[in-house]
JSON list of C-alpha atoms in Angstrom, two decimals:
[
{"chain": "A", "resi": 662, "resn": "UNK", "atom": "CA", "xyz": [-1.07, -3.73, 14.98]},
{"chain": "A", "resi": 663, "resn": "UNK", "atom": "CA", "xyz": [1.87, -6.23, 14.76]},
{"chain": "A", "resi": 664, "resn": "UNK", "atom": "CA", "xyz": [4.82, -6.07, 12.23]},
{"chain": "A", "resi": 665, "resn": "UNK", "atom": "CA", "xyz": [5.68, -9.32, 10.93]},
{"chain": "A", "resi": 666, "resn": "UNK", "atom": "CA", "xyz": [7.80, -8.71, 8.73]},
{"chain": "A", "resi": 667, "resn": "UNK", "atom": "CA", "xyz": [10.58, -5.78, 7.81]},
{"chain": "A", "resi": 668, "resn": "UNK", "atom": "CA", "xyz": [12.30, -5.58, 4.68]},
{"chain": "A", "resi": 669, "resn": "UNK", "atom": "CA", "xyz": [14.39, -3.69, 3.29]},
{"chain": "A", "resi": 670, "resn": "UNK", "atom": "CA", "xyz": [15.10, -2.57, -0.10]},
{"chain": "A", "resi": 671, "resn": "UNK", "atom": "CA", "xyz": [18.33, -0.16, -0.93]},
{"chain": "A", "resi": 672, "resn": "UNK", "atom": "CA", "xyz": [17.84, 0.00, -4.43]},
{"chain": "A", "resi": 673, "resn": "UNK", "atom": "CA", "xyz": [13.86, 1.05, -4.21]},
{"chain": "A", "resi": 674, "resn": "UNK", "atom": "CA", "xyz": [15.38, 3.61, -1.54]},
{"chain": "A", "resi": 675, "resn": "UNK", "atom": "CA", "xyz": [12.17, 2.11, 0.24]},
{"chain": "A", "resi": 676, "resn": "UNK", "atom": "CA", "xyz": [11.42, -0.75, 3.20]},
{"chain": "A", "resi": 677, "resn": "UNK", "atom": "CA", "xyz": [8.43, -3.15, 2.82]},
{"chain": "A", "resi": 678, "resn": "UNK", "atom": "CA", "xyz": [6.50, -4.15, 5.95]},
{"chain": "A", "resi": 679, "resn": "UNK", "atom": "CA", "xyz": [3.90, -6.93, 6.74]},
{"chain": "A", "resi": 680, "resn": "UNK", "atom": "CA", "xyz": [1.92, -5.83, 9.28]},
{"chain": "A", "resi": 681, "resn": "UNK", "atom": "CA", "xyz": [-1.17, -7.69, 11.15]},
{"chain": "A", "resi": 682, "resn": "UNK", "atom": "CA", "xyz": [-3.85, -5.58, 11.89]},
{"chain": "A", "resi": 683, "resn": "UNK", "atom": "CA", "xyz": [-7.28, -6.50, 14.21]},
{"chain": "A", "resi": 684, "resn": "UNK", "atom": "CA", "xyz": [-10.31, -4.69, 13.33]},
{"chain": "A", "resi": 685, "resn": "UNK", "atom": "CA", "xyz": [-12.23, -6.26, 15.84]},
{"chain": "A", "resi": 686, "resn": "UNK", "atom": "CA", "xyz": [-15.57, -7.92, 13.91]},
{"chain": "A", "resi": 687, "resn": "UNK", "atom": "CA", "xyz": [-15.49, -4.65, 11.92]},
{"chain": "A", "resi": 688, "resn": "UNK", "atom": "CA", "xyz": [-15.66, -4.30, 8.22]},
{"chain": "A", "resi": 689, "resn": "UNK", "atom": "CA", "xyz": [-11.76, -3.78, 6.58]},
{"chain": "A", "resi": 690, "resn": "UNK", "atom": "CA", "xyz": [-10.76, -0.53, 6.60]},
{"chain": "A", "resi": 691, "resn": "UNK", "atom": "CA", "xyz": [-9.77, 1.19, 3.41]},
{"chain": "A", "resi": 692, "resn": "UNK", "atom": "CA", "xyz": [-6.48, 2.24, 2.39]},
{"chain": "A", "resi": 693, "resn": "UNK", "atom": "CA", "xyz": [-7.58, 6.08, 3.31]},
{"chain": "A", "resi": 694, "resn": "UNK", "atom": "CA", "xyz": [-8.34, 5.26, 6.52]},
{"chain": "A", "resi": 695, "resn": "UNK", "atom": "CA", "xyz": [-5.37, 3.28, 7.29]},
{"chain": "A", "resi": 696, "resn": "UNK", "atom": "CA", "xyz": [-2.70, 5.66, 6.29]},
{"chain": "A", "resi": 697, "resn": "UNK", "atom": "CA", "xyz": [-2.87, 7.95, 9.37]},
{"chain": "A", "resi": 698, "resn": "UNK", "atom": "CA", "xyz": [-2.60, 5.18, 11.86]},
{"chain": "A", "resi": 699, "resn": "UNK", "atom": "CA", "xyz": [-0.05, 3.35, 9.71]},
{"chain": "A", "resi": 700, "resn": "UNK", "atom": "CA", "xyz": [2.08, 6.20, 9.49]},
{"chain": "A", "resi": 701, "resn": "UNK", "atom": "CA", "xyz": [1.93, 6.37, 13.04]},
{"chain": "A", "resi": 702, "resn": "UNK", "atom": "CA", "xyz": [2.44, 3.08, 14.04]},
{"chain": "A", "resi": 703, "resn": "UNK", "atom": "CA", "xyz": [5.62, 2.99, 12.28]},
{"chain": "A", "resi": 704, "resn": "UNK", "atom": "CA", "xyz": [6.72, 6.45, 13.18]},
{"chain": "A", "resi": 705, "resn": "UNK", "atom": "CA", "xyz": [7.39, 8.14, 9.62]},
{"chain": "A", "resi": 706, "resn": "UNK", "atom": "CA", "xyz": [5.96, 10.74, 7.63]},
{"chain": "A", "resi": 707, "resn": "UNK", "atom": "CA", "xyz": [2.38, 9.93, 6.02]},
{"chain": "A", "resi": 708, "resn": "UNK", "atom": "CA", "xyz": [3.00, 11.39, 2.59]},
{"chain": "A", "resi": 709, "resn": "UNK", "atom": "CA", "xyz": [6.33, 8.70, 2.63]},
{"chain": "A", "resi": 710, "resn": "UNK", "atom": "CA", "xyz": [3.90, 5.47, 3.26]},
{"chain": "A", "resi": 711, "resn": "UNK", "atom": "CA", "xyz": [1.62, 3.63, 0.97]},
{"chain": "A", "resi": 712, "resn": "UNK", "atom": "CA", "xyz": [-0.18, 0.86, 1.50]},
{"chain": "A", "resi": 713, "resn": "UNK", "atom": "CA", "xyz": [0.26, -1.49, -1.53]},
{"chain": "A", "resi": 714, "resn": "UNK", "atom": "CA", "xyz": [-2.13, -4.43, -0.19]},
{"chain": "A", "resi": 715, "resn": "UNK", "atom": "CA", "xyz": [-4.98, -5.17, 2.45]},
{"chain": "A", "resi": 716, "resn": "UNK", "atom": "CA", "xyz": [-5.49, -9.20, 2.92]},
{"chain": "A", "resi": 717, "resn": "UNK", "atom": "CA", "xyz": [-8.33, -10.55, 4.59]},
{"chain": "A", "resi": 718, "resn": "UNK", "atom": "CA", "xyz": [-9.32, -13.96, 4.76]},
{"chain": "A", "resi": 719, "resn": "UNK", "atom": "CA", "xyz": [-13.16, -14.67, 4.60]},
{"chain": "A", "resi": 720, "resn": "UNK", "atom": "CA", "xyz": [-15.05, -14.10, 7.49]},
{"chain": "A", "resi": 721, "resn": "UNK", "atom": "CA", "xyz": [-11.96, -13.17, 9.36]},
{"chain": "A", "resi": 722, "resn": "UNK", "atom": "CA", "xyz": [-11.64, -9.88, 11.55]},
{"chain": "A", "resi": 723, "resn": "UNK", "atom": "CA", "xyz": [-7.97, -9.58, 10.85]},
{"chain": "A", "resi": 724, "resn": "UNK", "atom": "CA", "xyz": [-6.42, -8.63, 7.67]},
{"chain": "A", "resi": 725, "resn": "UNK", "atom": "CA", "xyz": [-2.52, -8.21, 6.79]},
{"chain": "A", "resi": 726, "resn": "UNK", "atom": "CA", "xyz": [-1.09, -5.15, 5.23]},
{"chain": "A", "resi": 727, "resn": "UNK", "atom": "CA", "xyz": [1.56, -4.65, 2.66]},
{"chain": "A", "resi": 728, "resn": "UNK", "atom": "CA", "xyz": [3.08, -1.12, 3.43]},
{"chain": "A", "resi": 729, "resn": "UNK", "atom": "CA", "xyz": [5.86, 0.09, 1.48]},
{"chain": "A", "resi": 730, "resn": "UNK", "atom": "CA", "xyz": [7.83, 3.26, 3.36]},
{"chain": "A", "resi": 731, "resn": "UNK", "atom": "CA", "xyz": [9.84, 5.11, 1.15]},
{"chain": "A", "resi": 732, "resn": "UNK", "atom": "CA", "xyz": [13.36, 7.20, 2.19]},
{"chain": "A", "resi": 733, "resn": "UNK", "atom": "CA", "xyz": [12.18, 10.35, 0.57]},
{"chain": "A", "resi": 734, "resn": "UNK", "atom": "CA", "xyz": [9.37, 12.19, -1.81]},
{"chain": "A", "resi": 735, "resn": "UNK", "atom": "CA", "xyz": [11.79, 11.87, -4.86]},
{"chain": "A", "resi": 736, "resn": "UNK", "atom": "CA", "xyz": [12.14, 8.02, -4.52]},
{"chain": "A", "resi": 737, "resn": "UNK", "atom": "CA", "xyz": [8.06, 8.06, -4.21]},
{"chain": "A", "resi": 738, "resn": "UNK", "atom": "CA", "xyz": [7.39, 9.87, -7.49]},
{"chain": "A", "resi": 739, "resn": "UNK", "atom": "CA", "xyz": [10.08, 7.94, -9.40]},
{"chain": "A", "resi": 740, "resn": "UNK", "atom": "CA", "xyz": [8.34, 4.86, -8.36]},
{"chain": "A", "resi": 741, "resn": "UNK", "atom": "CA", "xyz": [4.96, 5.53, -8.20]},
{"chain": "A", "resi": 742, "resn": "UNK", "atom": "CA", "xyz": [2.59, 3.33, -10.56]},
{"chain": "A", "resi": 743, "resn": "UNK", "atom": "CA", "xyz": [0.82, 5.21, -13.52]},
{"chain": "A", "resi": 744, "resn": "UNK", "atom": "CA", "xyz": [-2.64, 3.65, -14.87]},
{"chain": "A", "resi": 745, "resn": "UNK", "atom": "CA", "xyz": [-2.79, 2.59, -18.04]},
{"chain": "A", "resi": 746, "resn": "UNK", "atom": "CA", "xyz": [-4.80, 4.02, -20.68]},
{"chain": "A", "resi": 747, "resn": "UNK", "atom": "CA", "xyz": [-4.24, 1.28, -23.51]},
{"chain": "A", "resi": 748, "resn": "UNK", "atom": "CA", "xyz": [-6.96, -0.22, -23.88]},
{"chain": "A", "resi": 749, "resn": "UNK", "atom": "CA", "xyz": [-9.29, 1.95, -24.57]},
{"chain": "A", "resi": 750, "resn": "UNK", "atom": "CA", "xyz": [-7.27, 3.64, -27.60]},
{"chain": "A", "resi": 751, "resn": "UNK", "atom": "CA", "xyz": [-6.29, 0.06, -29.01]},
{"chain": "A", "resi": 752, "resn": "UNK", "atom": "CA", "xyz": [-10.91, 0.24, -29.32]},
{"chain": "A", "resi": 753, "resn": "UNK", "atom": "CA", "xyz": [-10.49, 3.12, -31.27]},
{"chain": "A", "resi": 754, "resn": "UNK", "atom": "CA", "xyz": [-8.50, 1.96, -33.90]},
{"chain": "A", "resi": 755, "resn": "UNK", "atom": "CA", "xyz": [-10.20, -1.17, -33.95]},
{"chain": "A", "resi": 756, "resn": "UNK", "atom": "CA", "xyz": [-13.74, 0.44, -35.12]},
{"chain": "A", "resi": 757, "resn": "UNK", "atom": "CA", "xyz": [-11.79, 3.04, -37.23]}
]
């Protein structure tokens, strides 16, 4: 692993890394798997890193990784992306 990039962002109370990672002829790992060794890597608590992206070009054994590391839990939960249900009421009204 490799970080290529570090930056920071005060007013997400978070940091974004790009980070290279080899996984040698291998299959890309998911996002699960990742987190541990991630977490690690950049020395912080796993429940305070998510990783946003995993990018990996075509027949390519490395991919890069858009982590986001957040300052605490409370930043996390404020931030944290909710799905979106929308769709499937706006087909219920349709056929009503």
């Amino acid at each position: 692993m490799k970080i290529l990039k570090e930056i920071k962002q005060p007013l997400l109370s978070r940091t974004k890394y790009e980070v290279e990672l080899d996984h040698n002829n291998e299959k890309t790992p998911a996002k699960k798997d990742l987190t541990d060794n991630v977490s690690s890597f950049l020395k912080n608590d796993k429940e305070l890193v998510v990783i946003d992206k995993i990018i990996t070009k075509l027949g390519s054994s490395q991919s890069k990784l858009i982590v986001y590391v957040y300052d605490d839990k409370k930043s996390l939960e404020n931030l944290k992306l909710k799905k979106k249900h929308g769709k499937k009421k706006n087909k219920e009204q349709s056929s009503k």
